CSV table of C-alpha atoms and ligand atoms in Angstrom, one decimal:
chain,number,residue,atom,x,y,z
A,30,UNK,CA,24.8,-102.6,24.5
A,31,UNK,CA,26.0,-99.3,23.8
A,32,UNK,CA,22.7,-97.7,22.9
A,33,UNK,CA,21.3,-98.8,25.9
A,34,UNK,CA,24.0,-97.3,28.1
A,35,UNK,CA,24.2,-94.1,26.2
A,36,UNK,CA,20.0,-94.2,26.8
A,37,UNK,CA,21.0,-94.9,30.9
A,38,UNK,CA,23.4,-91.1,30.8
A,39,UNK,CA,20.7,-89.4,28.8
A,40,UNK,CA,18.1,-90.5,31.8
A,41,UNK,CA,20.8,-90.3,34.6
A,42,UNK,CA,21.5,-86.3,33.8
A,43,UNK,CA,18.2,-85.3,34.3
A,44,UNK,CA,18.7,-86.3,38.0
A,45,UNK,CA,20.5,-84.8,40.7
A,46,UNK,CA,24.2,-86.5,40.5
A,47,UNK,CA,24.1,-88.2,44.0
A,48,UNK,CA,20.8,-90.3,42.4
A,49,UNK,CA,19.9,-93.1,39.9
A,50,UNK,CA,17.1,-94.3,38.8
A,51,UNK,CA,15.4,-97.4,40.6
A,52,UNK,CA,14.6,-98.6,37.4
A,53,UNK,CA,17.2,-98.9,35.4
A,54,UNK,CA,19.6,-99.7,38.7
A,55,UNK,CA,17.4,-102.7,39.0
A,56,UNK,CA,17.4,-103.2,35.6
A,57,UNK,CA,21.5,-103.5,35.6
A,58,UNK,CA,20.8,-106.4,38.4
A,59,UNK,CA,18.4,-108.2,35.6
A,60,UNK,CA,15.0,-107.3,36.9
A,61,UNK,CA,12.3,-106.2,34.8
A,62,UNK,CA,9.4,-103.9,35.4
A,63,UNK,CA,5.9,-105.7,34.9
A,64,UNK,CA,3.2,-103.3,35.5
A,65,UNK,CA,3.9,-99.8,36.2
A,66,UNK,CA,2.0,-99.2,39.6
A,67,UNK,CA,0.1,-96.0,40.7
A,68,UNK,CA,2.4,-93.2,40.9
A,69,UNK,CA,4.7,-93.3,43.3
A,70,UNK,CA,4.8,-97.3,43.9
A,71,UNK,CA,7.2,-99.8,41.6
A,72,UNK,CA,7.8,-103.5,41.7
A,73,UNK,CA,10.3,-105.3,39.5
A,74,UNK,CA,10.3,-109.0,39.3
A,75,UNK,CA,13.4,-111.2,37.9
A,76,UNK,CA,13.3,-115.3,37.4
A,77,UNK,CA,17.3,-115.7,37.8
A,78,UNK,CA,18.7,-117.3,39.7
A,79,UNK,CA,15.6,-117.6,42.1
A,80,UNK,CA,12.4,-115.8,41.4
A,81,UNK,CA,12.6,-112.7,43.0
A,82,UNK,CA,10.2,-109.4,43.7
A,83,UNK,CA,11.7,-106.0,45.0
A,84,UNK,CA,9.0,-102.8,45.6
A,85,UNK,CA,9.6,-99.5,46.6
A,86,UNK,CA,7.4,-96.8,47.5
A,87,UNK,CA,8.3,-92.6,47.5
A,88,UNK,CA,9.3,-91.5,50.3
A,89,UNK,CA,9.5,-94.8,52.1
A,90,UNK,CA,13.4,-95.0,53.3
A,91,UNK,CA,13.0,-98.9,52.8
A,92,UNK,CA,12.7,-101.8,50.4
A,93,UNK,CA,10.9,-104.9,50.2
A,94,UNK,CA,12.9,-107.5,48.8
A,95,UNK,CA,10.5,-111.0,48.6
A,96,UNK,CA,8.0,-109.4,51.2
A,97,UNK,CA,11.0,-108.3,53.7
A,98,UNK,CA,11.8,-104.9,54.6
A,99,UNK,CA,15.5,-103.3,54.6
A,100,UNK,CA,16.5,-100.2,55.6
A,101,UNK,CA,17.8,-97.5,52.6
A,102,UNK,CA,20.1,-94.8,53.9
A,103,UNK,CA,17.8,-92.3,51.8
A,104,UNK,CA,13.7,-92.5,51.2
A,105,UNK,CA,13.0,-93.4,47.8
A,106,UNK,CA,12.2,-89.8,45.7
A,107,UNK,CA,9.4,-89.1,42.9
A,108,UNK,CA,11.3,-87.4,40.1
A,109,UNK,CA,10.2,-87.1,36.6
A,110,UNK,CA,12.4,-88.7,33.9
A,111,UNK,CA,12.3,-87.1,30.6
A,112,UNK,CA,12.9,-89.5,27.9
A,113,UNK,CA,14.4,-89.0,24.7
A,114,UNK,CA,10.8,-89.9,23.0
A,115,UNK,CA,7.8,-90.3,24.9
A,116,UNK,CA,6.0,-88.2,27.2
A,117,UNK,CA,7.7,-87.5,31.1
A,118,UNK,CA,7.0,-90.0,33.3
A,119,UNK,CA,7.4,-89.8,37.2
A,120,UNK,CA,9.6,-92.3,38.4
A,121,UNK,CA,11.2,-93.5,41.7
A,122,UNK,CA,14.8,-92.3,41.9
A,123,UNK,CA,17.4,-93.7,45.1
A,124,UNK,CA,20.2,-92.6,46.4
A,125,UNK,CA,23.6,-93.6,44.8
A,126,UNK,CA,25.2,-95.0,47.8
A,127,UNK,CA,22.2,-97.1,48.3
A,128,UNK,CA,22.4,-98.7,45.1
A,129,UNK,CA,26.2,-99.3,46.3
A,130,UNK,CA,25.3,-100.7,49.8
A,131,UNK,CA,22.1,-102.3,49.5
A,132,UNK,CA,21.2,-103.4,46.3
A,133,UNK,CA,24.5,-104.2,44.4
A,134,UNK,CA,25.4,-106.5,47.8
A,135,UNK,CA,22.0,-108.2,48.3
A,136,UNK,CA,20.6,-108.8,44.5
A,137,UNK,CA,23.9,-109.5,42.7
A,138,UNK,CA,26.9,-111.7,43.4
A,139,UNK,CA,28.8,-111.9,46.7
A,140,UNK,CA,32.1,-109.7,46.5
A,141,UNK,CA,34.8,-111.1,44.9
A,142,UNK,CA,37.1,-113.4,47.1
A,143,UNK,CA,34.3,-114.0,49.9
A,144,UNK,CA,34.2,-117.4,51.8
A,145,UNK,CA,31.6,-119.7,52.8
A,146,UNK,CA,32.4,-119.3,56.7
A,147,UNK,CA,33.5,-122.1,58.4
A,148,UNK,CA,33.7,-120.7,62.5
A,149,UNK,CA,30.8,-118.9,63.5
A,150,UNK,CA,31.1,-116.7,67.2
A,151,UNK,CA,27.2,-116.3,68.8
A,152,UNK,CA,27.5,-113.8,71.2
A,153,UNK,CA,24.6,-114.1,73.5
A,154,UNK,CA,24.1,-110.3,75.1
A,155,UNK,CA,24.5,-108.9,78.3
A,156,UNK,CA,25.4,-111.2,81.2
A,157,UNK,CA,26.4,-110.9,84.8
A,158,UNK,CA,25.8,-107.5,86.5
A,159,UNK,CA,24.0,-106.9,83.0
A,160,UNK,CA,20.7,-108.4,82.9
A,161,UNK,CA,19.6,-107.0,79.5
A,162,UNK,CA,15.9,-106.0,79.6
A,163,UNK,CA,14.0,-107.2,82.5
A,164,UNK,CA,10.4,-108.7,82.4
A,165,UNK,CA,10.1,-108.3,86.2
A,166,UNK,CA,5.5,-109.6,85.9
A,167,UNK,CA,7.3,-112.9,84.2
A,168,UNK,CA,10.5,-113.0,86.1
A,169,UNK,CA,12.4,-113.3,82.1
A,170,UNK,CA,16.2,-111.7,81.8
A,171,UNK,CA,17.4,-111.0,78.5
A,172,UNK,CA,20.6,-112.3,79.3
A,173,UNK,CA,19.0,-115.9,80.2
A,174,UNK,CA,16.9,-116.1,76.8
A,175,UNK,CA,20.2,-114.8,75.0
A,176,UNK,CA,22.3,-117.7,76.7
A,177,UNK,CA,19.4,-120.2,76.5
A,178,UNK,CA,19.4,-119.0,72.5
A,179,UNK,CA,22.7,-119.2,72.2
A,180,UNK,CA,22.9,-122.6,73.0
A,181,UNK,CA,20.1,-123.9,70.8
A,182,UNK,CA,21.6,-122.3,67.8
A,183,UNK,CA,24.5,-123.5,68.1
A,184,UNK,CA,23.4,-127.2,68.3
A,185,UNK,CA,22.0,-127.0,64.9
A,186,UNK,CA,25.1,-124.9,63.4
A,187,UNK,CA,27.0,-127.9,64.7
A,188,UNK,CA,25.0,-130.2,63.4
A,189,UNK,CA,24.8,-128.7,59.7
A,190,UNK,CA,28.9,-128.9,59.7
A,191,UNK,CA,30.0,-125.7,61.3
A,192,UNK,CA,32.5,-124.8,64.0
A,193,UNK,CA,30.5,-122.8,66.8
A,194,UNK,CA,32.1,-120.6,69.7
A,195,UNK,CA,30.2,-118.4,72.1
A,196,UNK,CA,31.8,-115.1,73.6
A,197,UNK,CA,30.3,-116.6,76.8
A,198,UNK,CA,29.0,-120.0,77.8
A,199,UNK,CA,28.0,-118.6,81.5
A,200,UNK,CA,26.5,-115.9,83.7
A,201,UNK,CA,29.2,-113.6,83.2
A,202,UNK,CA,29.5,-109.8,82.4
A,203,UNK,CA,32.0,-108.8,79.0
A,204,UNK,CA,31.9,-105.4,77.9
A,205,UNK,CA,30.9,-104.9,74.1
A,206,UNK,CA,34.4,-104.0,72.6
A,207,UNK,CA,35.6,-107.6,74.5
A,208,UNK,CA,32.9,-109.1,72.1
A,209,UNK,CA,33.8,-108.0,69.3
A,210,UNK,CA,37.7,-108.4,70.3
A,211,UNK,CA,37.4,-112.0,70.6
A,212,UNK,CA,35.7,-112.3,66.7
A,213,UNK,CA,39.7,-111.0,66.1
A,214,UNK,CA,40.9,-114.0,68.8
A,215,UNK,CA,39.4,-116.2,67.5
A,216,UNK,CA,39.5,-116.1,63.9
A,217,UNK,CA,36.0,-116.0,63.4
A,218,UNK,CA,34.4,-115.8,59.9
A,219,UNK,CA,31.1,-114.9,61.2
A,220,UNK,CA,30.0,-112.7,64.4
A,221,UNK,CA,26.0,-113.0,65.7
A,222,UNK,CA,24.9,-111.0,68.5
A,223,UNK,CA,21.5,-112.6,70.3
A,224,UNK,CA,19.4,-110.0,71.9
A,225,UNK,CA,15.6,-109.7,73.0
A,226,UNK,CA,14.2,-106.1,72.1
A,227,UNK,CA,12.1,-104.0,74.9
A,228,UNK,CA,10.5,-100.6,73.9
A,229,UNK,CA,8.1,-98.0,76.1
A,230,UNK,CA,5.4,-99.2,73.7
A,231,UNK,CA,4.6,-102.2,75.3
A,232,UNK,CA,2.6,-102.9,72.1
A,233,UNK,CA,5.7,-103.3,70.4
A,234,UNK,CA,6.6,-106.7,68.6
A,235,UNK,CA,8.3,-108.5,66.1
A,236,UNK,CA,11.9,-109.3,64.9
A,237,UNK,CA,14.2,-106.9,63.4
A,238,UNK,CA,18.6,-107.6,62.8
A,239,UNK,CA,20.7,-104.7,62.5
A,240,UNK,CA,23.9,-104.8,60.6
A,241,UNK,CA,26.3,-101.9,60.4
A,242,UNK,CA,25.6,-98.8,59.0
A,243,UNK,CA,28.0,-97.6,56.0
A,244,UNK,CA,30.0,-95.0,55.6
A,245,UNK,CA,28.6,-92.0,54.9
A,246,UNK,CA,25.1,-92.9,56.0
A,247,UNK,CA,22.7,-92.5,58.6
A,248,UNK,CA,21.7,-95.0,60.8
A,249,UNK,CA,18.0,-96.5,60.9
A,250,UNK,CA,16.9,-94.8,63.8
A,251,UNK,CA,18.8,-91.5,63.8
A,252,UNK,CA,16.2,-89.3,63.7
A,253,UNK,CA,17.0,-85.6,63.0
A,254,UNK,CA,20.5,-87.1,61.1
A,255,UNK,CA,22.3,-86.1,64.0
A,256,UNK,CA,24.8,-88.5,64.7
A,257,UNK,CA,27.9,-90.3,62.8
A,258,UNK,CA,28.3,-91.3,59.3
A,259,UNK,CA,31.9,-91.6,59.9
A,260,UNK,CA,33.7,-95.5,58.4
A,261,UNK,CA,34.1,-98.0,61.0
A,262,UNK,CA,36.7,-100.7,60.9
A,263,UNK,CA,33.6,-103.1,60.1
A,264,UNK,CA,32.7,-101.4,57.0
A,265,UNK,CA,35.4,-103.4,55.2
A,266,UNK,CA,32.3,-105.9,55.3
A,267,UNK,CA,29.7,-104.0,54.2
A,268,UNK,CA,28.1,-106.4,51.2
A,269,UNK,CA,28.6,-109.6,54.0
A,270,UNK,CA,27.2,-108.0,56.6
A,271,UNK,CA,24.0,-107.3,54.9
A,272,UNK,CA,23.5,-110.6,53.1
A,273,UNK,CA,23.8,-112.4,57.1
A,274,UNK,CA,21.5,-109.7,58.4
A,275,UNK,CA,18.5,-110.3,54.9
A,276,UNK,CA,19.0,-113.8,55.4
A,277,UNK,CA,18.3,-114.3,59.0
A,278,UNK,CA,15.4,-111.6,58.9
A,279,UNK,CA,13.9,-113.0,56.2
A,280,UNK,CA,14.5,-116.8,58.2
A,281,UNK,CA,12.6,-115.0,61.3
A,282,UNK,CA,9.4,-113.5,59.0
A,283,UNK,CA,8.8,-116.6,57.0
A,284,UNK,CA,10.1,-119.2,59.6
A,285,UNK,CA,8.4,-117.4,62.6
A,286,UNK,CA,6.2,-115.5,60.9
A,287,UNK,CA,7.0,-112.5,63.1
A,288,UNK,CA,6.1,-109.0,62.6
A,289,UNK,CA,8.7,-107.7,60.4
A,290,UNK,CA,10.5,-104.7,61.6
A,291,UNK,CA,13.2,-105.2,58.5
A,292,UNK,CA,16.4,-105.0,58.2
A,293,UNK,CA,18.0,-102.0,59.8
A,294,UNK,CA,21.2,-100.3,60.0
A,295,UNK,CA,23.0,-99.6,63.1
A,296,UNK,CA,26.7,-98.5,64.3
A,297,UNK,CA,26.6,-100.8,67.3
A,298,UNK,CA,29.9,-100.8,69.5
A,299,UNK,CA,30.1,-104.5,69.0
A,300,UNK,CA,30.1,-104.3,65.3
A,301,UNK,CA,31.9,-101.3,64.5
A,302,UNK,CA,35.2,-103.0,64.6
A,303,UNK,CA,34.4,-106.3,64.1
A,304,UNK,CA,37.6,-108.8,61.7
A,305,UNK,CA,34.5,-110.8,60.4
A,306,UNK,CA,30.7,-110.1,59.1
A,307,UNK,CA,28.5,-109.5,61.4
A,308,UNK,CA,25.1,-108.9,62.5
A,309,UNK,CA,22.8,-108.3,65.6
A,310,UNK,CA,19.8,-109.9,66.2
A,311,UNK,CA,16.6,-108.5,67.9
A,312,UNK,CA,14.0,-111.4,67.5
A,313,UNK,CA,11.3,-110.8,69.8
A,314,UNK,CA,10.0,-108.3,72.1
A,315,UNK,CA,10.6,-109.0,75.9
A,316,UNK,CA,8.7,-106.1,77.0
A,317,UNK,CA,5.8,-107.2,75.2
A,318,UNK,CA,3.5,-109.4,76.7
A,319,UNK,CA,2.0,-111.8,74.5
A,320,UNK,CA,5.9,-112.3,72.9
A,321,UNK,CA,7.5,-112.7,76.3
A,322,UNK,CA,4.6,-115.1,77.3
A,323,UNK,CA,6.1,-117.1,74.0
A,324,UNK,CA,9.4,-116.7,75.0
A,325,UNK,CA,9.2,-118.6,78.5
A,326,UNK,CA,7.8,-121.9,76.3
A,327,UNK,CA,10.6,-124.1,75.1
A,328,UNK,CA,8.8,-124.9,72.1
A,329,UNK,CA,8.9,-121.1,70.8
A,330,UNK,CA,12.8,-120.7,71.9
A,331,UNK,CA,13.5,-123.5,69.5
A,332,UNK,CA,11.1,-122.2,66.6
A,333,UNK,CA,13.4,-119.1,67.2
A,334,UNK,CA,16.7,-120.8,67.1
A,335,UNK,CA,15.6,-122.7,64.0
A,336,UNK,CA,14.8,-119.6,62.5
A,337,UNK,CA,17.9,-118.2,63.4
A,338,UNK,CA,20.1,-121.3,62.1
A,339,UNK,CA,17.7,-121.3,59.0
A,340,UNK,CA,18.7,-117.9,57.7
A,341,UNK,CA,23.2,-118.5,58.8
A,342,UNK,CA,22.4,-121.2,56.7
A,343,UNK,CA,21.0,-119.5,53.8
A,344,UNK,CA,23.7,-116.5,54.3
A,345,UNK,CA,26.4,-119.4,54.1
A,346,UNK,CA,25.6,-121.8,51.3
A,347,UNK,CA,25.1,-118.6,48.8
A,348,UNK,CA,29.3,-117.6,49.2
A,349,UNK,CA,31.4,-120.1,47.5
A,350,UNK,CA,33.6,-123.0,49.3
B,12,ZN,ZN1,20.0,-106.5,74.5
């Protein structure tokens, strides 16, 4: 293996320090390149352990990993690799620290000394004086569909062997750092905020779940890079948090088939200082009207909680006992 590493400097140094090569960092996690794509687009497939297919396009500040989207701190760059022999090639080239926090954590092993979890806190948002997002034509509070979700996950998390606690099991108002307190209470190995999505654009739909952003990143929708990269307590997390948030997304876009807003990167008060993994879940759009339509049906709440339980599932049986 030596020549091959010494070949990975000789590549590496005609880059800028703080990037690396998609290729050979997905090569390191045992994927192979196929087909070289038009410029500017690259997919790498691997058959170990499960068939898997990541693409990336330049200047795209996401990944698709089997068909779902998740957020990179940096867009993917078109740089052109001189090899040793052979003509210059252009070639995608990520960031380092997105090698580091999204695809070390989601395409190789779970960190060393993580737990399948055992007590799972839903945290169904809003509540009391906070209705969440307000469909006022079809009379739909966010914090009843949170509560109503809550519940229905929780069933089946029960059901599959798991101990399940809710932040709240009423009409009640908690702030967001009481939320995340209680994941410290409580011992909880694993913290899921429920929470319907509303934009201006009423044409917006689909699912998205956030986890939290790393250190030193931006979040997903900081626009301009204006606001905090700074650690949170959370970050101690980092790998888990983003293996929960892939595997419910990916649970919501093949389960629901929902529009797939990917997984994104947030420093949400009730996960920065979270004692457990954790994520936040947006899975439909209450300000739109054809989803919110969906959402007052019983039938689609349970799709969604399926979905939801589907991808904890996934999240949990991948970490060891
Ligand atoms: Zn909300």
């Amino acid at each position: 293996m030596r020549a091959a590493s010494g070949l990975l400097l000789l590549l590496a140094a005609s880059l800028p320090g703080s990037e690396i090569w998609l290729g050979d960092s997905l090569a390191r996690l045992g994927f192979a390149n196929p087909a070289p794509e038009r410029d500017g687009a690259e997919r790498f497939t691997r058959a170990r352990p499960e068939p898997l297919l990541v693409a990336a396009e330049r200047d795209r500040d996401q990944l698709l990993v089997d068909g779902v989207k998740v957020s990179l701190g940096d867009a993917a760059v078109l740089r052109t690799q001189r090899p040793k022999a052979g003509p210059a090639m252009q070639r995608l080239a990520i960031r380092r620290a997105d090698y580091d926090k999204v695809l070390l954590p989601l395409l190789w092993d779970p960190p060393p000394g993580s737990r399948r979890p055992i007590r799972i806190l839903l945290d169904p948002g809003h509540g009391g004086r906070d209705p969440g997002f307000q469909n006022k034509a079809l009379r739909l509070d966010e914090k009843d569909l949170t509560l109503d979700t809550a519940r229905r996950v929780a069933t089946r998390l029960r059901a599959a062997g798991f101990e399940v606690l809710t932040t709240r099991d009423g009409d009640v108002f908690l702030d967001l750092k009481e939320r995340s307190a209680l994941a410290a209470k409580l011992r909880a190995d694993l913290f899921v905020s429920l929470h319907y999505n509303a934009a201006a654009a009423t044409s917006a739909v689909g699912a998205e779940t956030f986890c939290l952003t790393p250190a030193g990143q931006h979040s997903t929708h900081d626009t301009g890079n204006r606001g905090s990269t700074q650690a949170e307590p959370g970050n101690r997390f980092d790998a888990l948090n983003l293996r929960a948030a892939y595997a419910v997304q990916r649970a919501l876009v093949t389960g629901l088939r929902a529009t797939d807003r990917g997984v994104k990167r947030s420093r949400f008060t009730v996960l920065t200082d979270l004692t457990c993994p954790g994520i936040l879940i947006e899975a439909a759009f209450l300000s739109n009207r054809g989803e919110a339509i969906r959402l007052s049906q019983e039938s689609h709440r349970e799709r969604i909680a399926q979905a939801i339980a589907d991808g904890i599932l996934a999240y949990a049986s991948a970490l060891p006992r």
